mmCIF file of C-alpha atoms in Angstrom:
data_model
loop_
_atom_site.group_PDB
_atom_site.id
_atom_site.type_symbol
_atom_site.label_atom_id
_atom_site.label_comp_id
_atom_site.label_asym_id
_atom_site.label_seq_id
_atom_site.Cartn_x
_atom_site.Cartn_y
_atom_site.Cartn_z
ATOM 1 C CA MET D 1 -15.599 -1.127 -40.056
ATOM 2 C CA THR D 2 -12.990 -2.422 -37.049
ATOM 3 C CA THR D 3 -10.989 -0.482 -35.429
ATOM 4 C CA LEU D 4 -7.709 -2.991 -34.480
ATOM 5 C CA PRO D 5 -5.987 -2.141 -31.047
ATOM 6 C CA ARG D 6 -2.397 -0.814 -31.961
ATOM 7 C CA PRO D 7 -0.189 -4.442 -32.595
ATOM 8 C CA THR D 8 2.114 -3.295 -29.112
ATOM 9 C CA THR D 9 4.819 -7.469 -30.227
ATOM 10 C CA GLU D 10 6.667 -7.697 -33.281
ATOM 11 C CA LEU D 11 7.799 -12.209 -33.515
ATOM 12 C CA SER D 12 10.319 -13.120 -35.666
ATOM 13 C CA ALA D 13 8.680 -15.380 -38.918
ATOM 14 C CA ASP D 14 10.014 -18.553 -36.430
ATOM 15 C CA GLU D 15 9.251 -17.301 -33.819
ATOM 16 C CA ALA D 16 5.497 -17.589 -35.185
ATOM 17 C CA ARG D 17 5.997 -21.473 -36.727
ATOM 18 C CA ARG D 18 8.068 -22.659 -33.048
ATOM 19 C CA ILE D 19 4.993 -20.950 -31.041
ATOM 20 C CA ALA D 20 2.392 -22.823 -32.598
ATOM 21 C CA LEU D 21 4.585 -25.409 -32.936
ATOM 22 C CA ARG D 22 4.040 -25.411 -28.903
ATOM 23 C CA ALA D 23 0.501 -24.479 -29.600
ATOM 24 C CA GLN D 24 -0.790 -28.034 -31.571
ATOM 25 C CA GLY D 25 1.476 -30.030 -29.243
ATOM 26 C CA PHE D 26 4.782 -30.758 -30.942
ATOM 27 C CA LEU D 27 7.318 -28.950 -29.394
ATOM 28 C CA GLY D 28 8.230 -30.082 -25.588
ATOM 29 C CA ALA D 29 7.697 -32.983 -23.258
ATOM 30 C CA PRO D 30 3.730 -34.629 -24.263
ATOM 31 C CA ASP D 31 1.442 -35.005 -21.718
ATOM 32 C CA ARG D 32 1.142 -38.345 -21.525
ATOM 33 C CA ARG D 33 -0.722 -38.419 -18.175
ATOM 34 C CA SER D 34 -3.792 -36.211 -19.920
ATOM 35 C CA GLY D 35 -3.580 -38.996 -22.385
ATOM 36 C CA VAL D 36 -6.184 -39.161 -26.072
ATOM 37 C CA ARG D 37 -8.165 -36.766 -24.137
ATOM 38 C CA GLY D 38 -5.042 -34.301 -23.597
ATOM 39 C CA VAL D 39 -4.895 -33.715 -27.139
ATOM 40 C CA LEU D 40 -8.266 -33.021 -27.432
ATOM 41 C CA ARG D 41 -8.864 -30.272 -24.873
ATOM 42 C CA HIS D 42 -5.555 -28.519 -26.143
ATOM 43 C CA LEU D 43 -6.743 -28.992 -29.717
ATOM 44 C CA GLY D 44 -9.958 -28.336 -29.241
ATOM 45 C CA ALA D 45 -11.362 -30.169 -32.079
ATOM 46 C CA VAL D 46 -10.209 -33.192 -33.708
ATOM 47 C CA GLN D 47 -11.362 -33.777 -37.745
ATOM 48 C CA LEU D 48 -12.695 -36.431 -38.834
ATOM 49 C CA ASP D 49 -13.120 -38.173 -42.173
ATOM 50 C CA THR D 50 -14.071 -41.415 -43.664
ATOM 51 C CA ILE D 51 -10.546 -42.182 -45.305
ATOM 52 C CA SER D 52 -8.415 -45.213 -43.158
ATOM 53 C CA VAL D 53 -5.040 -45.742 -44.501
ATOM 54 C CA LEU D 54 -2.092 -46.353 -41.694
ATOM 55 C CA ALA D 55 -5.583 -45.004 -39.463
ATOM 56 C CA ARG D 56 -8.442 -42.953 -39.512
ATOM 57 C CA SER D 57 -7.772 -40.013 -39.053
ATOM 58 C CA HIS D 58 -9.122 -38.986 -34.890
ATOM 59 C CA GLU D 59 -6.473 -41.858 -34.452
ATOM 60 C CA LEU D 60 -3.701 -40.307 -36.522
ATOM 61 C CA ILE D 61 -4.046 -36.882 -34.888
ATOM 62 C CA PRO D 62 -3.082 -38.203 -30.974
ATOM 63 C CA TYR D 63 -0.739 -40.940 -31.590
ATOM 64 C CA ALA D 64 1.518 -37.557 -34.272
ATOM 65 C CA ARG D 65 1.664 -36.398 -30.423
ATOM 66 C CA LEU D 66 2.027 -38.888 -27.907
ATOM 67 C CA GLY D 67 3.049 -42.442 -29.870
ATOM 68 C CA ALA D 68 2.399 -45.469 -29.749
ATOM 69 C CA VAL D 69 -1.768 -44.786 -27.771
ATOM 70 C CA GLY D 70 -3.706 -48.095 -28.537
ATOM 71 C CA ARG D 71 -7.623 -47.584 -30.756
ATOM 72 C CA ARG D 72 -9.377 -48.932 -27.527
ATOM 73 C CA THR D 73 -8.190 -45.733 -25.827
ATOM 74 C CA VAL D 74 -9.371 -43.352 -28.732
ATOM 75 C CA GLU D 75 -12.368 -44.427 -29.286
ATOM 76 C CA GLU D 76 -12.817 -44.205 -24.626
ATOM 77 C CA ALA D 77 -11.861 -40.833 -24.696
ATOM 78 C CA TYR D 78 -13.444 -39.602 -27.900
ATOM 79 C CA TRP D 79 -16.966 -42.009 -27.549
ATOM 80 C CA LYS D 80 -19.572 -41.933 -24.224
ATOM 81 C CA GLN D 81 -18.815 -45.616 -22.639
ATOM 82 C CA PRO D 82 -21.477 -47.070 -20.302
ATOM 83 C CA SER D 83 -22.320 -45.749 -17.092
ATOM 84 C CA GLN D 84 -20.048 -42.615 -17.400
ATOM 85 C CA PRO D 85 -20.254 -39.291 -17.898
ATOM 86 C CA ALA D 86 -19.428 -38.341 -21.918
ATOM 87 C CA HIS D 87 -16.121 -36.561 -22.598
ATOM 88 C CA ALA D 88 -16.794 -35.232 -26.156
ATOM 89 C CA PHE D 89 -19.468 -34.964 -28.968
ATOM 90 C CA GLU D 90 -19.625 -35.130 -32.338
ATOM 91 C CA TYR D 91 -20.271 -32.168 -34.624
ATOM 92 C CA TRP D 92 -19.819 -29.582 -36.993
ATOM 93 C CA SER D 93 -16.885 -27.168 -36.623
ATOM 94 C CA HIS D 94 -14.040 -26.956 -38.332
ATOM 95 C CA ALA D 95 -15.943 -30.484 -40.360
ATOM 96 C CA ALA D 96 -17.071 -33.126 -38.519
ATOM 97 C CA CYS D 97 -14.928 -32.946 -35.440
ATOM 98 C CA VAL D 98 -14.628 -34.890 -32.345
ATOM 99 C CA LEU D 99 -15.150 -31.277 -28.871
ATOM 100 C CA PRO D 100 -14.583 -31.858 -26.329
ATOM 101 C CA VAL D 101 -18.185 -32.260 -24.326
ATOM 102 C CA GLU D 102 -17.191 -28.504 -22.121
ATOM 103 C CA GLU D 103 -18.018 -27.094 -24.825
ATOM 104 C CA TRP D 104 -20.835 -27.673 -25.849
ATOM 105 C CA PRO D 105 -22.423 -25.328 -25.177
ATOM 106 C CA HIS D 106 -21.084 -23.153 -27.127
ATOM 107 C CA PHE D 107 -22.606 -24.434 -30.324
ATOM 108 C CA ALA D 108 -25.598 -23.232 -29.767
ATOM 109 C CA PHE D 109 -24.913 -20.623 -31.729
ATOM 110 C CA ARG D 110 -24.704 -23.272 -34.226
ATOM 111 C CA ARG D 111 -27.494 -25.305 -33.825
ATOM 112 C CA ARG D 112 -29.602 -22.017 -34.119
ATOM 113 C CA ALA D 113 -29.018 -21.656 -37.480
ATOM 114 C CA TYR D 114 -29.058 -24.784 -38.499
ATOM 115 C CA ARG D 115 -32.941 -24.281 -37.632
ATOM 116 C CA ALA D 116 -33.391 -21.717 -39.406
ATOM 117 C CA ARG D 117 -32.753 -22.560 -42.422
ATOM 118 C CA PRO D 118 -33.482 -24.898 -44.853
ATOM 119 C CA HIS D 119 -30.343 -27.965 -45.291
ATOM 120 C CA TRP D 120 -29.970 -29.603 -47.579
ATOM 121 C CA ASN D 121 -31.685 -30.755 -50.894
ATOM 122 C CA HIS D 122 -33.084 -34.704 -49.286
ATOM 123 C CA GLU D 123 -36.561 -34.738 -48.945
ATOM 124 C CA LEU D 124 -37.841 -36.149 -45.170
ATOM 125 C CA PRO D 125 -40.880 -37.481 -45.093
ATOM 126 C CA ASP D 126 -44.174 -36.364 -42.742
ATOM 127 C CA GLY D 127 -43.527 -37.485 -39.955
ATOM 128 C CA THR D 128 -40.106 -39.474 -39.629
ATOM 129 C CA TYR D 129 -38.172 -36.704 -37.676
ATOM 130 C CA ASP D 130 -40.812 -37.488 -34.776
ATOM 131 C CA GLN D 131 -40.671 -40.950 -35.296
ATOM 132 C CA VAL D 132 -37.318 -41.065 -35.914
ATOM 133 C CA ILE D 133 -37.047 -39.184 -32.083
ATOM 134 C CA LYS D 134 -39.875 -41.322 -30.001
ATOM 135 C CA GLN D 135 -38.333 -45.493 -31.631
ATOM 136 C CA LEU D 136 -34.526 -42.982 -30.301
ATOM 137 C CA ARG D 137 -36.417 -42.702 -26.527
ATOM 138 C CA THR D 138 -38.087 -45.248 -26.777
ATOM 139 C CA GLU D 139 -35.842 -47.540 -27.773
ATOM 140 C CA GLY D 140 -32.172 -46.062 -26.354
ATOM 141 C CA PRO D 141 -29.207 -45.866 -28.700
ATOM 142 C CA LEU D 142 -29.946 -46.807 -32.342
ATOM 143 C CA THR D 143 -27.517 -46.393 -35.652
ATOM 144 C CA ALA D 144 -29.205 -45.548 -38.370
ATOM 145 C CA THR D 145 -30.269 -49.362 -41.088
ATOM 146 C CA GLU D 146 -31.706 -49.725 -37.735
ATOM 147 C CA LEU D 147 -33.539 -46.979 -36.921
ATOM 148 C CA GLY D 148 -34.755 -48.158 -40.685
ATOM 149 C CA GLY D 149 -32.486 -48.009 -42.798
ATOM 150 C CA ALA D 150 -30.011 -45.573 -43.730
ATOM 151 C CA LYS D 151 -29.752 -45.152 -47.647
ATOM 152 C CA ARG D 152 -32.413 -45.483 -50.551
ATOM 153 C CA THR D 153 -30.095 -47.171 -52.941
ATOM 154 C CA SER D 154 -26.238 -48.133 -52.555
ATOM 155 C CA GLU D 155 -25.123 -44.189 -53.795
ATOM 156 C CA TRP D 156 -23.249 -42.800 -50.437
ATOM 157 C CA TRP D 157 -25.853 -38.955 -50.888
ATOM 158 C CA ASP D 158 -29.170 -41.566 -51.664
ATOM 159 C CA TRP D 159 -29.774 -41.347 -48.012
ATOM 160 C CA SER D 160 -33.505 -42.347 -46.247
ATOM 161 C CA GLY D 161 -35.881 -39.919 -44.356
ATOM 162 C CA THR D 162 -34.326 -42.021 -41.373
ATOM 163 C CA LYS D 163 -31.425 -41.115 -42.154
ATOM 164 C CA VAL D 164 -31.618 -37.278 -43.065
ATOM 165 C CA ALA D 165 -34.072 -36.960 -39.924
ATOM 166 C CA VAL D 166 -31.853 -38.183 -37.240
ATOM 167 C CA GLU D 167 -28.505 -36.343 -38.672
ATOM 168 C CA ARG D 168 -31.198 -33.084 -38.658
ATOM 169 C CA ALA D 169 -31.577 -34.464 -34.802
ATOM 170 C CA LEU D 170 -28.229 -33.913 -34.572
ATOM 171 C CA MET D 171 -27.384 -30.683 -35.913
ATOM 172 C CA TYR D 172 -30.368 -29.353 -34.132
ATOM 173 C CA GLY D 173 -29.100 -31.554 -30.834
ATOM 174 C CA GLU D 174 -31.290 -33.162 -29.988
ATOM 175 C CA VAL D 175 -29.388 -36.024 -30.598
ATOM 176 C CA VAL D 176 -25.665 -37.439 -30.158
ATOM 177 C CA CYS D 177 -23.769 -39.885 -31.694
ATOM 178 C CA VAL D 178 -22.465 -41.638 -29.092
ATOM 179 C CA GLU D 179 -20.829 -45.035 -31.006
ATOM 180 C CA ARG D 180 -19.162 -45.049 -33.565
ATOM 181 C CA ARG D 181 -19.495 -49.392 -34.495
ATOM 182 C CA GLY D 182 -18.649 -49.648 -38.139
ATOM 183 C CA TRP D 183 -18.020 -46.745 -38.266
ATOM 184 C CA LYS D 184 -21.822 -45.963 -38.265
ATOM 185 C CA ARG D 185 -22.704 -43.365 -35.861
ATOM 186 C CA VAL D 186 -24.464 -44.301 -32.728
ATOM 187 C CA TYR D 187 -27.392 -42.292 -32.203
ATOM 188 C CA ASP D 188 -28.972 -41.395 -28.817
ATOM 189 C CA LEU D 189 -30.188 -38.285 -27.347
ATOM 190 C CA ALA D 190 -28.865 -35.661 -25.764
ATOM 191 C CA GLU D 191 -31.076 -34.938 -22.920
ATOM 192 C CA ARG D 192 -28.811 -38.284 -21.754
ATOM 193 C CA ALA D 193 -25.361 -38.709 -23.079
ATOM 194 C CA ILE D 194 -24.756 -34.292 -23.117
ATOM 195 C CA PRO D 195 -24.183 -34.288 -18.867
ATOM 196 C CA PRO D 196 -27.994 -31.742 -18.121
ATOM 197 C CA ASP D 197 -25.967 -28.749 -16.940
ATOM 198 C CA LEU D 198 -24.013 -28.472 -19.983
ATOM 199 C CA LEU D 199 -28.233 -29.199 -22.150
ATOM 200 C CA ARG D 200 -29.494 -26.066 -19.726
ATOM 201 C CA ASP D 201 -27.091 -23.938 -20.534
ATOM 202 C CA ASP D 202 -28.077 -21.971 -24.167
ATOM 203 C CA PRO D 203 -25.482 -19.296 -23.659
ATOM 204 C CA ALA D 204 -26.581 -16.131 -26.247
ATOM 205 C CA ASP D 205 -24.982 -16.510 -29.726
ATOM 206 C CA ALA D 206 -22.019 -13.101 -28.821
ATOM 207 C CA GLU D 207 -21.325 -15.591 -25.670
ATOM 208 C CA CYS D 208 -20.529 -18.716 -27.284
ATOM 209 C CA LEU D 209 -18.315 -16.327 -30.584
ATOM 210 C CA ARG D 210 -16.213 -14.832 -28.009
ATOM 211 C CA ARG D 211 -15.725 -18.648 -26.121
ATOM 212 C CA LEU D 212 -14.593 -20.240 -30.200
ATOM 213 C CA VAL D 213 -12.237 -17.124 -31.139
ATOM 214 C CA GLY D 214 -10.154 -17.277 -27.787
ATOM 215 C CA LEU D 215 -10.170 -21.056 -27.805
ATOM 216 C CA ALA D 216 -9.169 -21.278 -31.826
ATOM 217 C CA GLY D 217 -6.269 -18.707 -31.148
ATOM 218 C CA ARG D 218 -5.026 -21.229 -28.209
ATOM 219 C CA SER D 219 -5.426 -23.736 -29.922
ATOM 220 C CA LEU D 220 -3.132 -21.909 -33.071
ATOM 221 C CA GLY D 221 -0.937 -20.064 -30.086
ATOM 222 C CA VAL D 222 -0.828 -17.509 -33.297
ATOM 223 C CA GLY D 223 -3.107 -16.452 -36.241
ATOM 224 C CA THR D 224 -4.649 -13.946 -38.966
ATOM 225 C CA ARG D 225 -8.470 -13.716 -38.818
ATOM 226 C CA ALA D 226 -8.450 -15.545 -41.435
ATOM 227 C CA ASP D 227 -6.364 -18.632 -39.126
ATOM 228 C CA ILE D 228 -9.067 -18.216 -36.480
ATOM 229 C CA ALA D 229 -12.193 -17.697 -38.532
ATOM 230 C CA ASP D 230 -10.836 -21.346 -40.047
ATOM 231 C CA TYR D 231 -10.198 -23.069 -37.567
ATOM 232 C CA HIS D 232 -13.411 -23.879 -35.986
ATOM 233 C CA ARG D 233 -15.354 -22.162 -39.415
ATOM 234 C CA LEU D 234 -16.108 -18.983 -38.338
ATOM 235 C CA LYS D 235 -17.847 -15.962 -40.924
ATOM 236 C CA ALA D 236 -15.007 -13.372 -40.699
ATOM 237 C CA GLU D 237 -17.403 -10.877 -39.332
ATOM 238 C CA GLN D 238 -18.451 -12.819 -36.552
ATOM 239 C CA VAL D 239 -14.269 -12.492 -36.094
ATOM 240 C CA ASP D 240 -14.460 -9.196 -35.882
ATOM 241 C CA ALA D 241 -17.464 -8.613 -33.573
ATOM 242 C CA VAL D 242 -15.786 -10.677 -30.421
ATOM 243 C CA ILE D 243 -12.079 -11.407 -30.760
ATOM 244 C CA ALA D 244 -11.883 -7.519 -28.489
ATOM 245 C CA ASP D 245 -13.041 -9.201 -26.131
ATOM 246 C CA SER D 246 -11.542 -13.514 -26.742
ATOM 247 C CA GLY D 247 -8.336 -12.778 -24.372
ATOM 248 C CA LEU D 248 -6.115 -12.769 -27.521
ATOM 249 C CA VAL D 249 -4.160 -10.241 -28.243
ATOM 250 C CA PRO D 250 -2.612 -8.344 -31.421
ATOM 251 C CA VAL D 251 0.694 -8.813 -33.246
ATOM 252 C CA THR D 252 2.759 -8.448 -35.774
ATOM 253 C CA VAL D 253 4.484 -11.341 -37.861
ATOM 254 C CA ALA D 254 7.536 -10.776 -39.823
ATOM 255 C CA GLY D 255 6.309 -11.623 -43.434
ATOM 256 C CA TRP D 256 3.107 -11.461 -42.710
ATOM 257 C CA SER D 257 0.701 -9.392 -45.432
ATOM 258 C CA LYS D 258 -2.226 -9.683 -42.648
ATOM 259 C CA PRO D 259 -2.994 -8.568 -38.647
ATOM 260 C CA ALA D 260 -2.298 -11.315 -36.481
ATOM 261 C CA TRP D 261 -3.232 -11.631 -32.921
ATOM 262 C CA ALA D 262 -1.989 -14.285 -30.223
ATOM 263 C CA ASP D 263 -2.306 -16.081 -27.308
ATOM 264 C CA PRO D 264 -0.908 -14.204 -24.377
ATOM 265 C CA ALA D 265 -0.235 -17.710 -22.595
ATOM 266 C CA ALA D 266 2.098 -18.587 -25.076
ATOM 267 C CA LEU D 267 4.285 -14.963 -25.586
ATOM 268 C CA ALA D 268 5.318 -15.205 -21.567
ATOM 269 C CA VAL D 269 7.051 -17.884 -21.758
ATOM 270 C CA PRO D 270 9.188 -18.898 -25.195
ATOM 271 C CA PRO D 271 8.188 -22.158 -27.295
ATOM 272 C CA ARG D 272 11.798 -24.507 -25.816
ATOM 273 C CA GLY D 273 11.551 -28.318 -26.498
ATOM 274 C CA ARG D 274 12.042 -31.015 -28.465
ATOM 275 C CA HIS D 275 10.791 -31.117 -31.661
ATOM 276 C CA ARG D 276 8.231 -34.470 -32.063
ATOM 277 C CA THR D 277 9.174 -36.256 -35.768
ATOM 278 C CA THR D 278 6.381 -37.952 -37.972
ATOM 279 C CA LEU D 279 4.186 -38.153 -39.848
ATOM 280 C CA LEU D 280 0.989 -36.136 -40.177
ATOM 281 C CA SER D 281 -3.118 -36.380 -41.611
ATOM 282 C CA PRO D 282 -3.869 -34.127 -44.350
ATOM 283 C CA PHE D 283 -6.195 -33.479 -41.426
ATOM 284 C CA ASP D 284 -4.658 -32.606 -39.046
ATOM 285 C CA SER D 285 -5.222 -29.012 -37.874
ATOM 286 C CA LEU D 286 -1.303 -28.169 -37.896
ATOM 287 C CA VAL D 287 -1.700 -28.383 -41.663
ATOM 288 C CA TRP D 288 -5.866 -28.033 -42.326
ATOM 289 C CA ASP D 289 -5.044 -24.822 -43.546
ATOM 290 C CA ARG D 290 -3.523 -24.528 -47.182
ATOM 291 C CA ALA D 291 -2.256 -21.348 -47.067
ATOM 292 C CA ARG D 292 -1.183 -20.977 -42.977
ATOM 293 C CA THR D 293 0.551 -23.440 -43.777
ATOM 294 C CA GLU D 294 2.622 -22.111 -46.258
ATOM 295 C CA ARG D 295 2.665 -19.193 -44.244
ATOM 296 C CA LEU D 296 4.063 -21.081 -41.441
ATOM 297 C CA PHE D 297 5.959 -24.182 -43.023
ATOM 298 C CA GLY D 298 6.807 -22.486 -46.184
ATOM 299 C CA PHE D 299 4.897 -26.185 -47.973
ATOM 300 C CA THR D 300 2.422 -26.341 -50.024
ATOM 301 C CA HIS D 301 0.390 -29.406 -49.566
ATOM 302 C CA ARG D 302 -2.760 -30.730 -50.669
ATOM 303 C CA LEU D 303 -5.385 -33.951 -49.715
ATOM 304 C CA GLU D 304 -5.248 -35.174 -53.236
ATOM 305 C CA ALA D 305 -7.521 -38.882 -52.555
ATOM 306 C CA TYR D 306 -10.044 -36.573 -53.604
ATOM 307 C CA VAL D 307 -8.390 -36.363 -57.293
ATOM 308 C CA PRO D 308 -8.289 -38.122 -60.078
ATOM 309 C CA LYS D 309 -5.124 -40.678 -59.798
ATOM 310 C CA PRO D 310 -3.604 -39.526 -63.142
ATOM 311 C CA LYS D 311 -3.641 -35.832 -61.887
ATOM 312 C CA ARG D 312 -1.890 -36.968 -59.025
ATOM 313 C CA VAL D 313 1.399 -35.230 -57.536
ATOM 314 C CA HIS D 314 2.621 -36.913 -53.810
ATOM 315 C CA GLY D 315 -0.434 -39.420 -53.716
ATOM 316 C CA TYR D 316 -3.175 -40.319 -52.855
ATOM 317 C CA PHE D 317 -3.459 -39.708 -48.454
ATOM 318 C CA ALA D 318 0.477 -38.379 -48.778
ATOM 319 C CA MET D 319 1.330 -37.912 -45.246
ATOM 320 C CA PRO D 320 3.931 -34.158 -44.459
ATOM 321 C CA VAL D 321 6.204 -35.569 -42.347
ATOM 322 C CA LEU D 322 7.855 -33.139 -39.184
ATOM 323 C CA ALA D 323 10.637 -33.419 -37.899
ATOM 324 C CA GLY D 324 12.488 -30.000 -36.655
ATOM 325 C CA GLY D 325 9.654 -27.955 -36.702
ATOM 326 C CA ARG D 326 9.625 -28.728 -40.251
ATOM 327 C CA LEU D 327 8.114 -30.391 -43.143
ATOM 328 C CA VAL D 328 10.845 -32.472 -44.365
ATOM 329 C CA GLY D 329 9.117 -34.185 -46.841
ATOM 330 C CA ARG D 330 5.483 -36.323 -47.870
ATOM 331 C CA VAL D 331 4.837 -40.418 -47.936
ATOM 332 C CA ASP D 332 2.257 -42.183 -48.994
ATOM 333 C CA PRO D 333 1.371 -45.176 -47.608
ATOM 334 C CA ALA D 334 -0.005 -48.199 -47.150
ATOM 335 C CA ARG D 335 -0.493 -51.929 -45.580
ATOM 336 C CA GLU D 336 0.173 -55.631 -47.100
ATOM 337 C CA GLY D 337 0.081 -57.809 -44.365
ATOM 338 C CA ARG D 338 2.259 -56.510 -41.990
ATOM 339 C CA THR D 339 4.731 -55.051 -44.655
ATOM 340 C CA LEU D 340 4.176 -50.702 -44.144
ATOM 341 C CA VAL D 341 4.884 -49.752 -47.733
ATOM 342 C CA ALA D 342 5.843 -45.827 -48.759
ATOM 343 C CA LYS D 343 4.379 -46.193 -51.775
ATOM 344 C CA GLN D 344 5.951 -42.598 -52.942
ATOM 345 C CA VAL D 345 8.262 -40.199 -50.775
ATOM 346 C CA THR D 346 8.753 -36.696 -51.666
ATOM 347 C CA LEU D 347 12.320 -35.361 -49.102
ATOM 348 C CA ASP D 348 13.443 -32.034 -49.499
ATOM 349 C CA GLY D 349 16.716 -32.738 -49.370
ATOM 350 C CA ARG D 350 19.138 -35.713 -47.632
ATOM 351 C CA THR D 351 18.851 -34.008 -44.830
ATOM 352 C CA ALA D 352 15.345 -35.260 -44.494
ATOM 353 C CA VAL D 353 16.364 -38.443 -44.688
ATOM 354 C CA PRO D 354 17.368 -39.712 -41.560
ATOM 355 C CA ALA D 355 13.819 -38.492 -39.733
ATOM 356 C CA VAL D 356 11.376 -39.955 -42.757
ATOM 357 C CA ALA D 357 12.733 -42.357 -41.685
ATOM 358 C CA GLY D 358 12.821 -42.743 -38.391
ATOM 359 C CA ALA D 359 9.304 -41.575 -38.427
ATOM 360 C CA LEU D 360 8.103 -44.791 -41.147
ATOM 361 C CA VAL D 361 9.603 -47.245 -38.693
ATOM 362 C CA GLU D 362 7.501 -45.038 -35.942
ATOM 363 C CA ALA D 363 4.243 -45.910 -37.784
ATOM 364 C CA ALA D 364 5.164 -49.145 -38.214
ATOM 365 C CA GLY D 365 5.215 -50.388 -35.155
ATOM 366 C CA TRP D 366 1.801 -48.478 -34.148
ATOM 367 C CA VAL D 367 0.088 -50.300 -36.222
ATOM 368 C CA ASP D 368 1.691 -53.721 -35.969
ATOM 369 C CA CYS D 369 3.934 -54.111 -39.232
ATOM 370 C CA THR D 370 7.864 -55.010 -39.003
ATOM 371 C CA ASP D 371 8.895 -54.116 -42.093
ATOM 372 C CA VAL D 372 8.649 -51.076 -44.520
ATOM 373 C CA ARG D 373 8.780 -50.546 -48.188
ATOM 374 C CA VAL D 374 9.687 -47.723 -50.508
ATOM 375 C CA GLU D 375 7.989 -47.958 -53.845
ATOM 376 C CA ARG D 376 9.229 -44.827 -54.810
ATOM 377 C CA VAL D 377 11.049 -41.772 -53.499
ATOM 378 C CA ASP D 378 11.070 -38.704 -55.905
ATOM 379 C CA ALA D 379 14.787 -38.537 -56.395
ATOM 380 C CA PRO D 380 15.737 -40.919 -57.236
ATOM 381 C CA ASP D 381 19.273 -40.674 -55.929
ATOM 382 C CA LEU D 382 18.048 -40.498 -52.329
ATOM 383 C CA ARG D 383 16.702 -43.839 -52.704
ATOM 384 C CA GLU D 384 19.061 -46.105 -51.446
ATOM 385 C CA ALA D 385 20.624 -43.341 -48.979
ATOM 386 C CA LEU D 386 16.483 -44.199 -47.251
ATOM 387 C CA THR D 387 16.533 -47.155 -47.981
ATOM 388 C CA ARG D 388 19.410 -47.725 -46.379
ATOM 389 C CA GLU D 389 18.949 -45.939 -44.065
ATOM 390 C CA LEU D 390 16.139 -47.337 -43.523
ATOM 391 C CA ALA D 391 17.757 -50.370 -42.657
ATOM 392 C CA ARG D 392 19.580 -49.517 -40.352
ATOM 393 C CA VAL D 393 16.617 -48.302 -37.952
ATOM 394 C CA LEU D 394 14.909 -50.996 -38.330
ATOM 395 C CA ALA D 395 17.804 -53.007 -37.987
#
């Protein structure tokens, strides 16, 4: 059993929330000079997902922190450009994520683990893996379709042997995704895409875990063991084994029933500055952990995209609204031509109306919409107030 050092710092729940907001890039002036790449390095992981409503989640995440950023800017920050070194790579972290390329060595523990155990239930025909590697070496970057076909049937899960092989090579670190083409991965050999010094670096598991635990703590600002483990989907025992040497310090947080750790740099300077008002992707690292979101904000949120429509409460892709350092509502958005449609809006009282209206109008401008229409507000008496406020902000 791990003996925990006695905490020396006591934080109020409000202090912990503000530390977390600053660590995630929502409190204080945004670092526009560093741009999207700066956001990625700051967060340590940006989750990918196929759902696209306003935009895809990996675009929504820098938008939420920096404001209007072009899709081309995001693409250039995440995926390798011709004749330029890679700045990022895709791999399994919290889920499928874009990660800063300098962290390539620290996922060696996971690459080794994948090599040591079977994966999925998909069959891998004899010789297919070697053939995929040979084809990439000979022909250069290719999609799974170009390698020989991504699926055997139209079912999303029914991968071809070629797709199984190239995804397995990605998990092993022999192949990387260098581009997204129509959301399809474009694969190339890691030896051509990852800088040689990073490719050769092969740290031991303990060093990898120590680094990732430290990074998770800094990206969170303050968190419990479960929070820290969830950030890169580590096991509790992996966190316990290295947290004492991770650079994080133990703290107590009022109202938290579990021990916590914090980034000492986050404790050194009180979190002050302007709060960002914005719509959040449900896959944003500020809110991707439901238990932590409830603890920090008293806000229960669930992605309902995979919930049968009759059972949805807040909508298909309900996006939390952040304002004043609080989560003040939800919006389930859609687009019809150049109109952003708020299909369903949930407001945390009348005081949330200006923030939600402002977040909707800003998001509309980002995706080149010129109007905003509200279809449903959970509190009918607030629908007129929201409509009036939208008209005022759009005027």
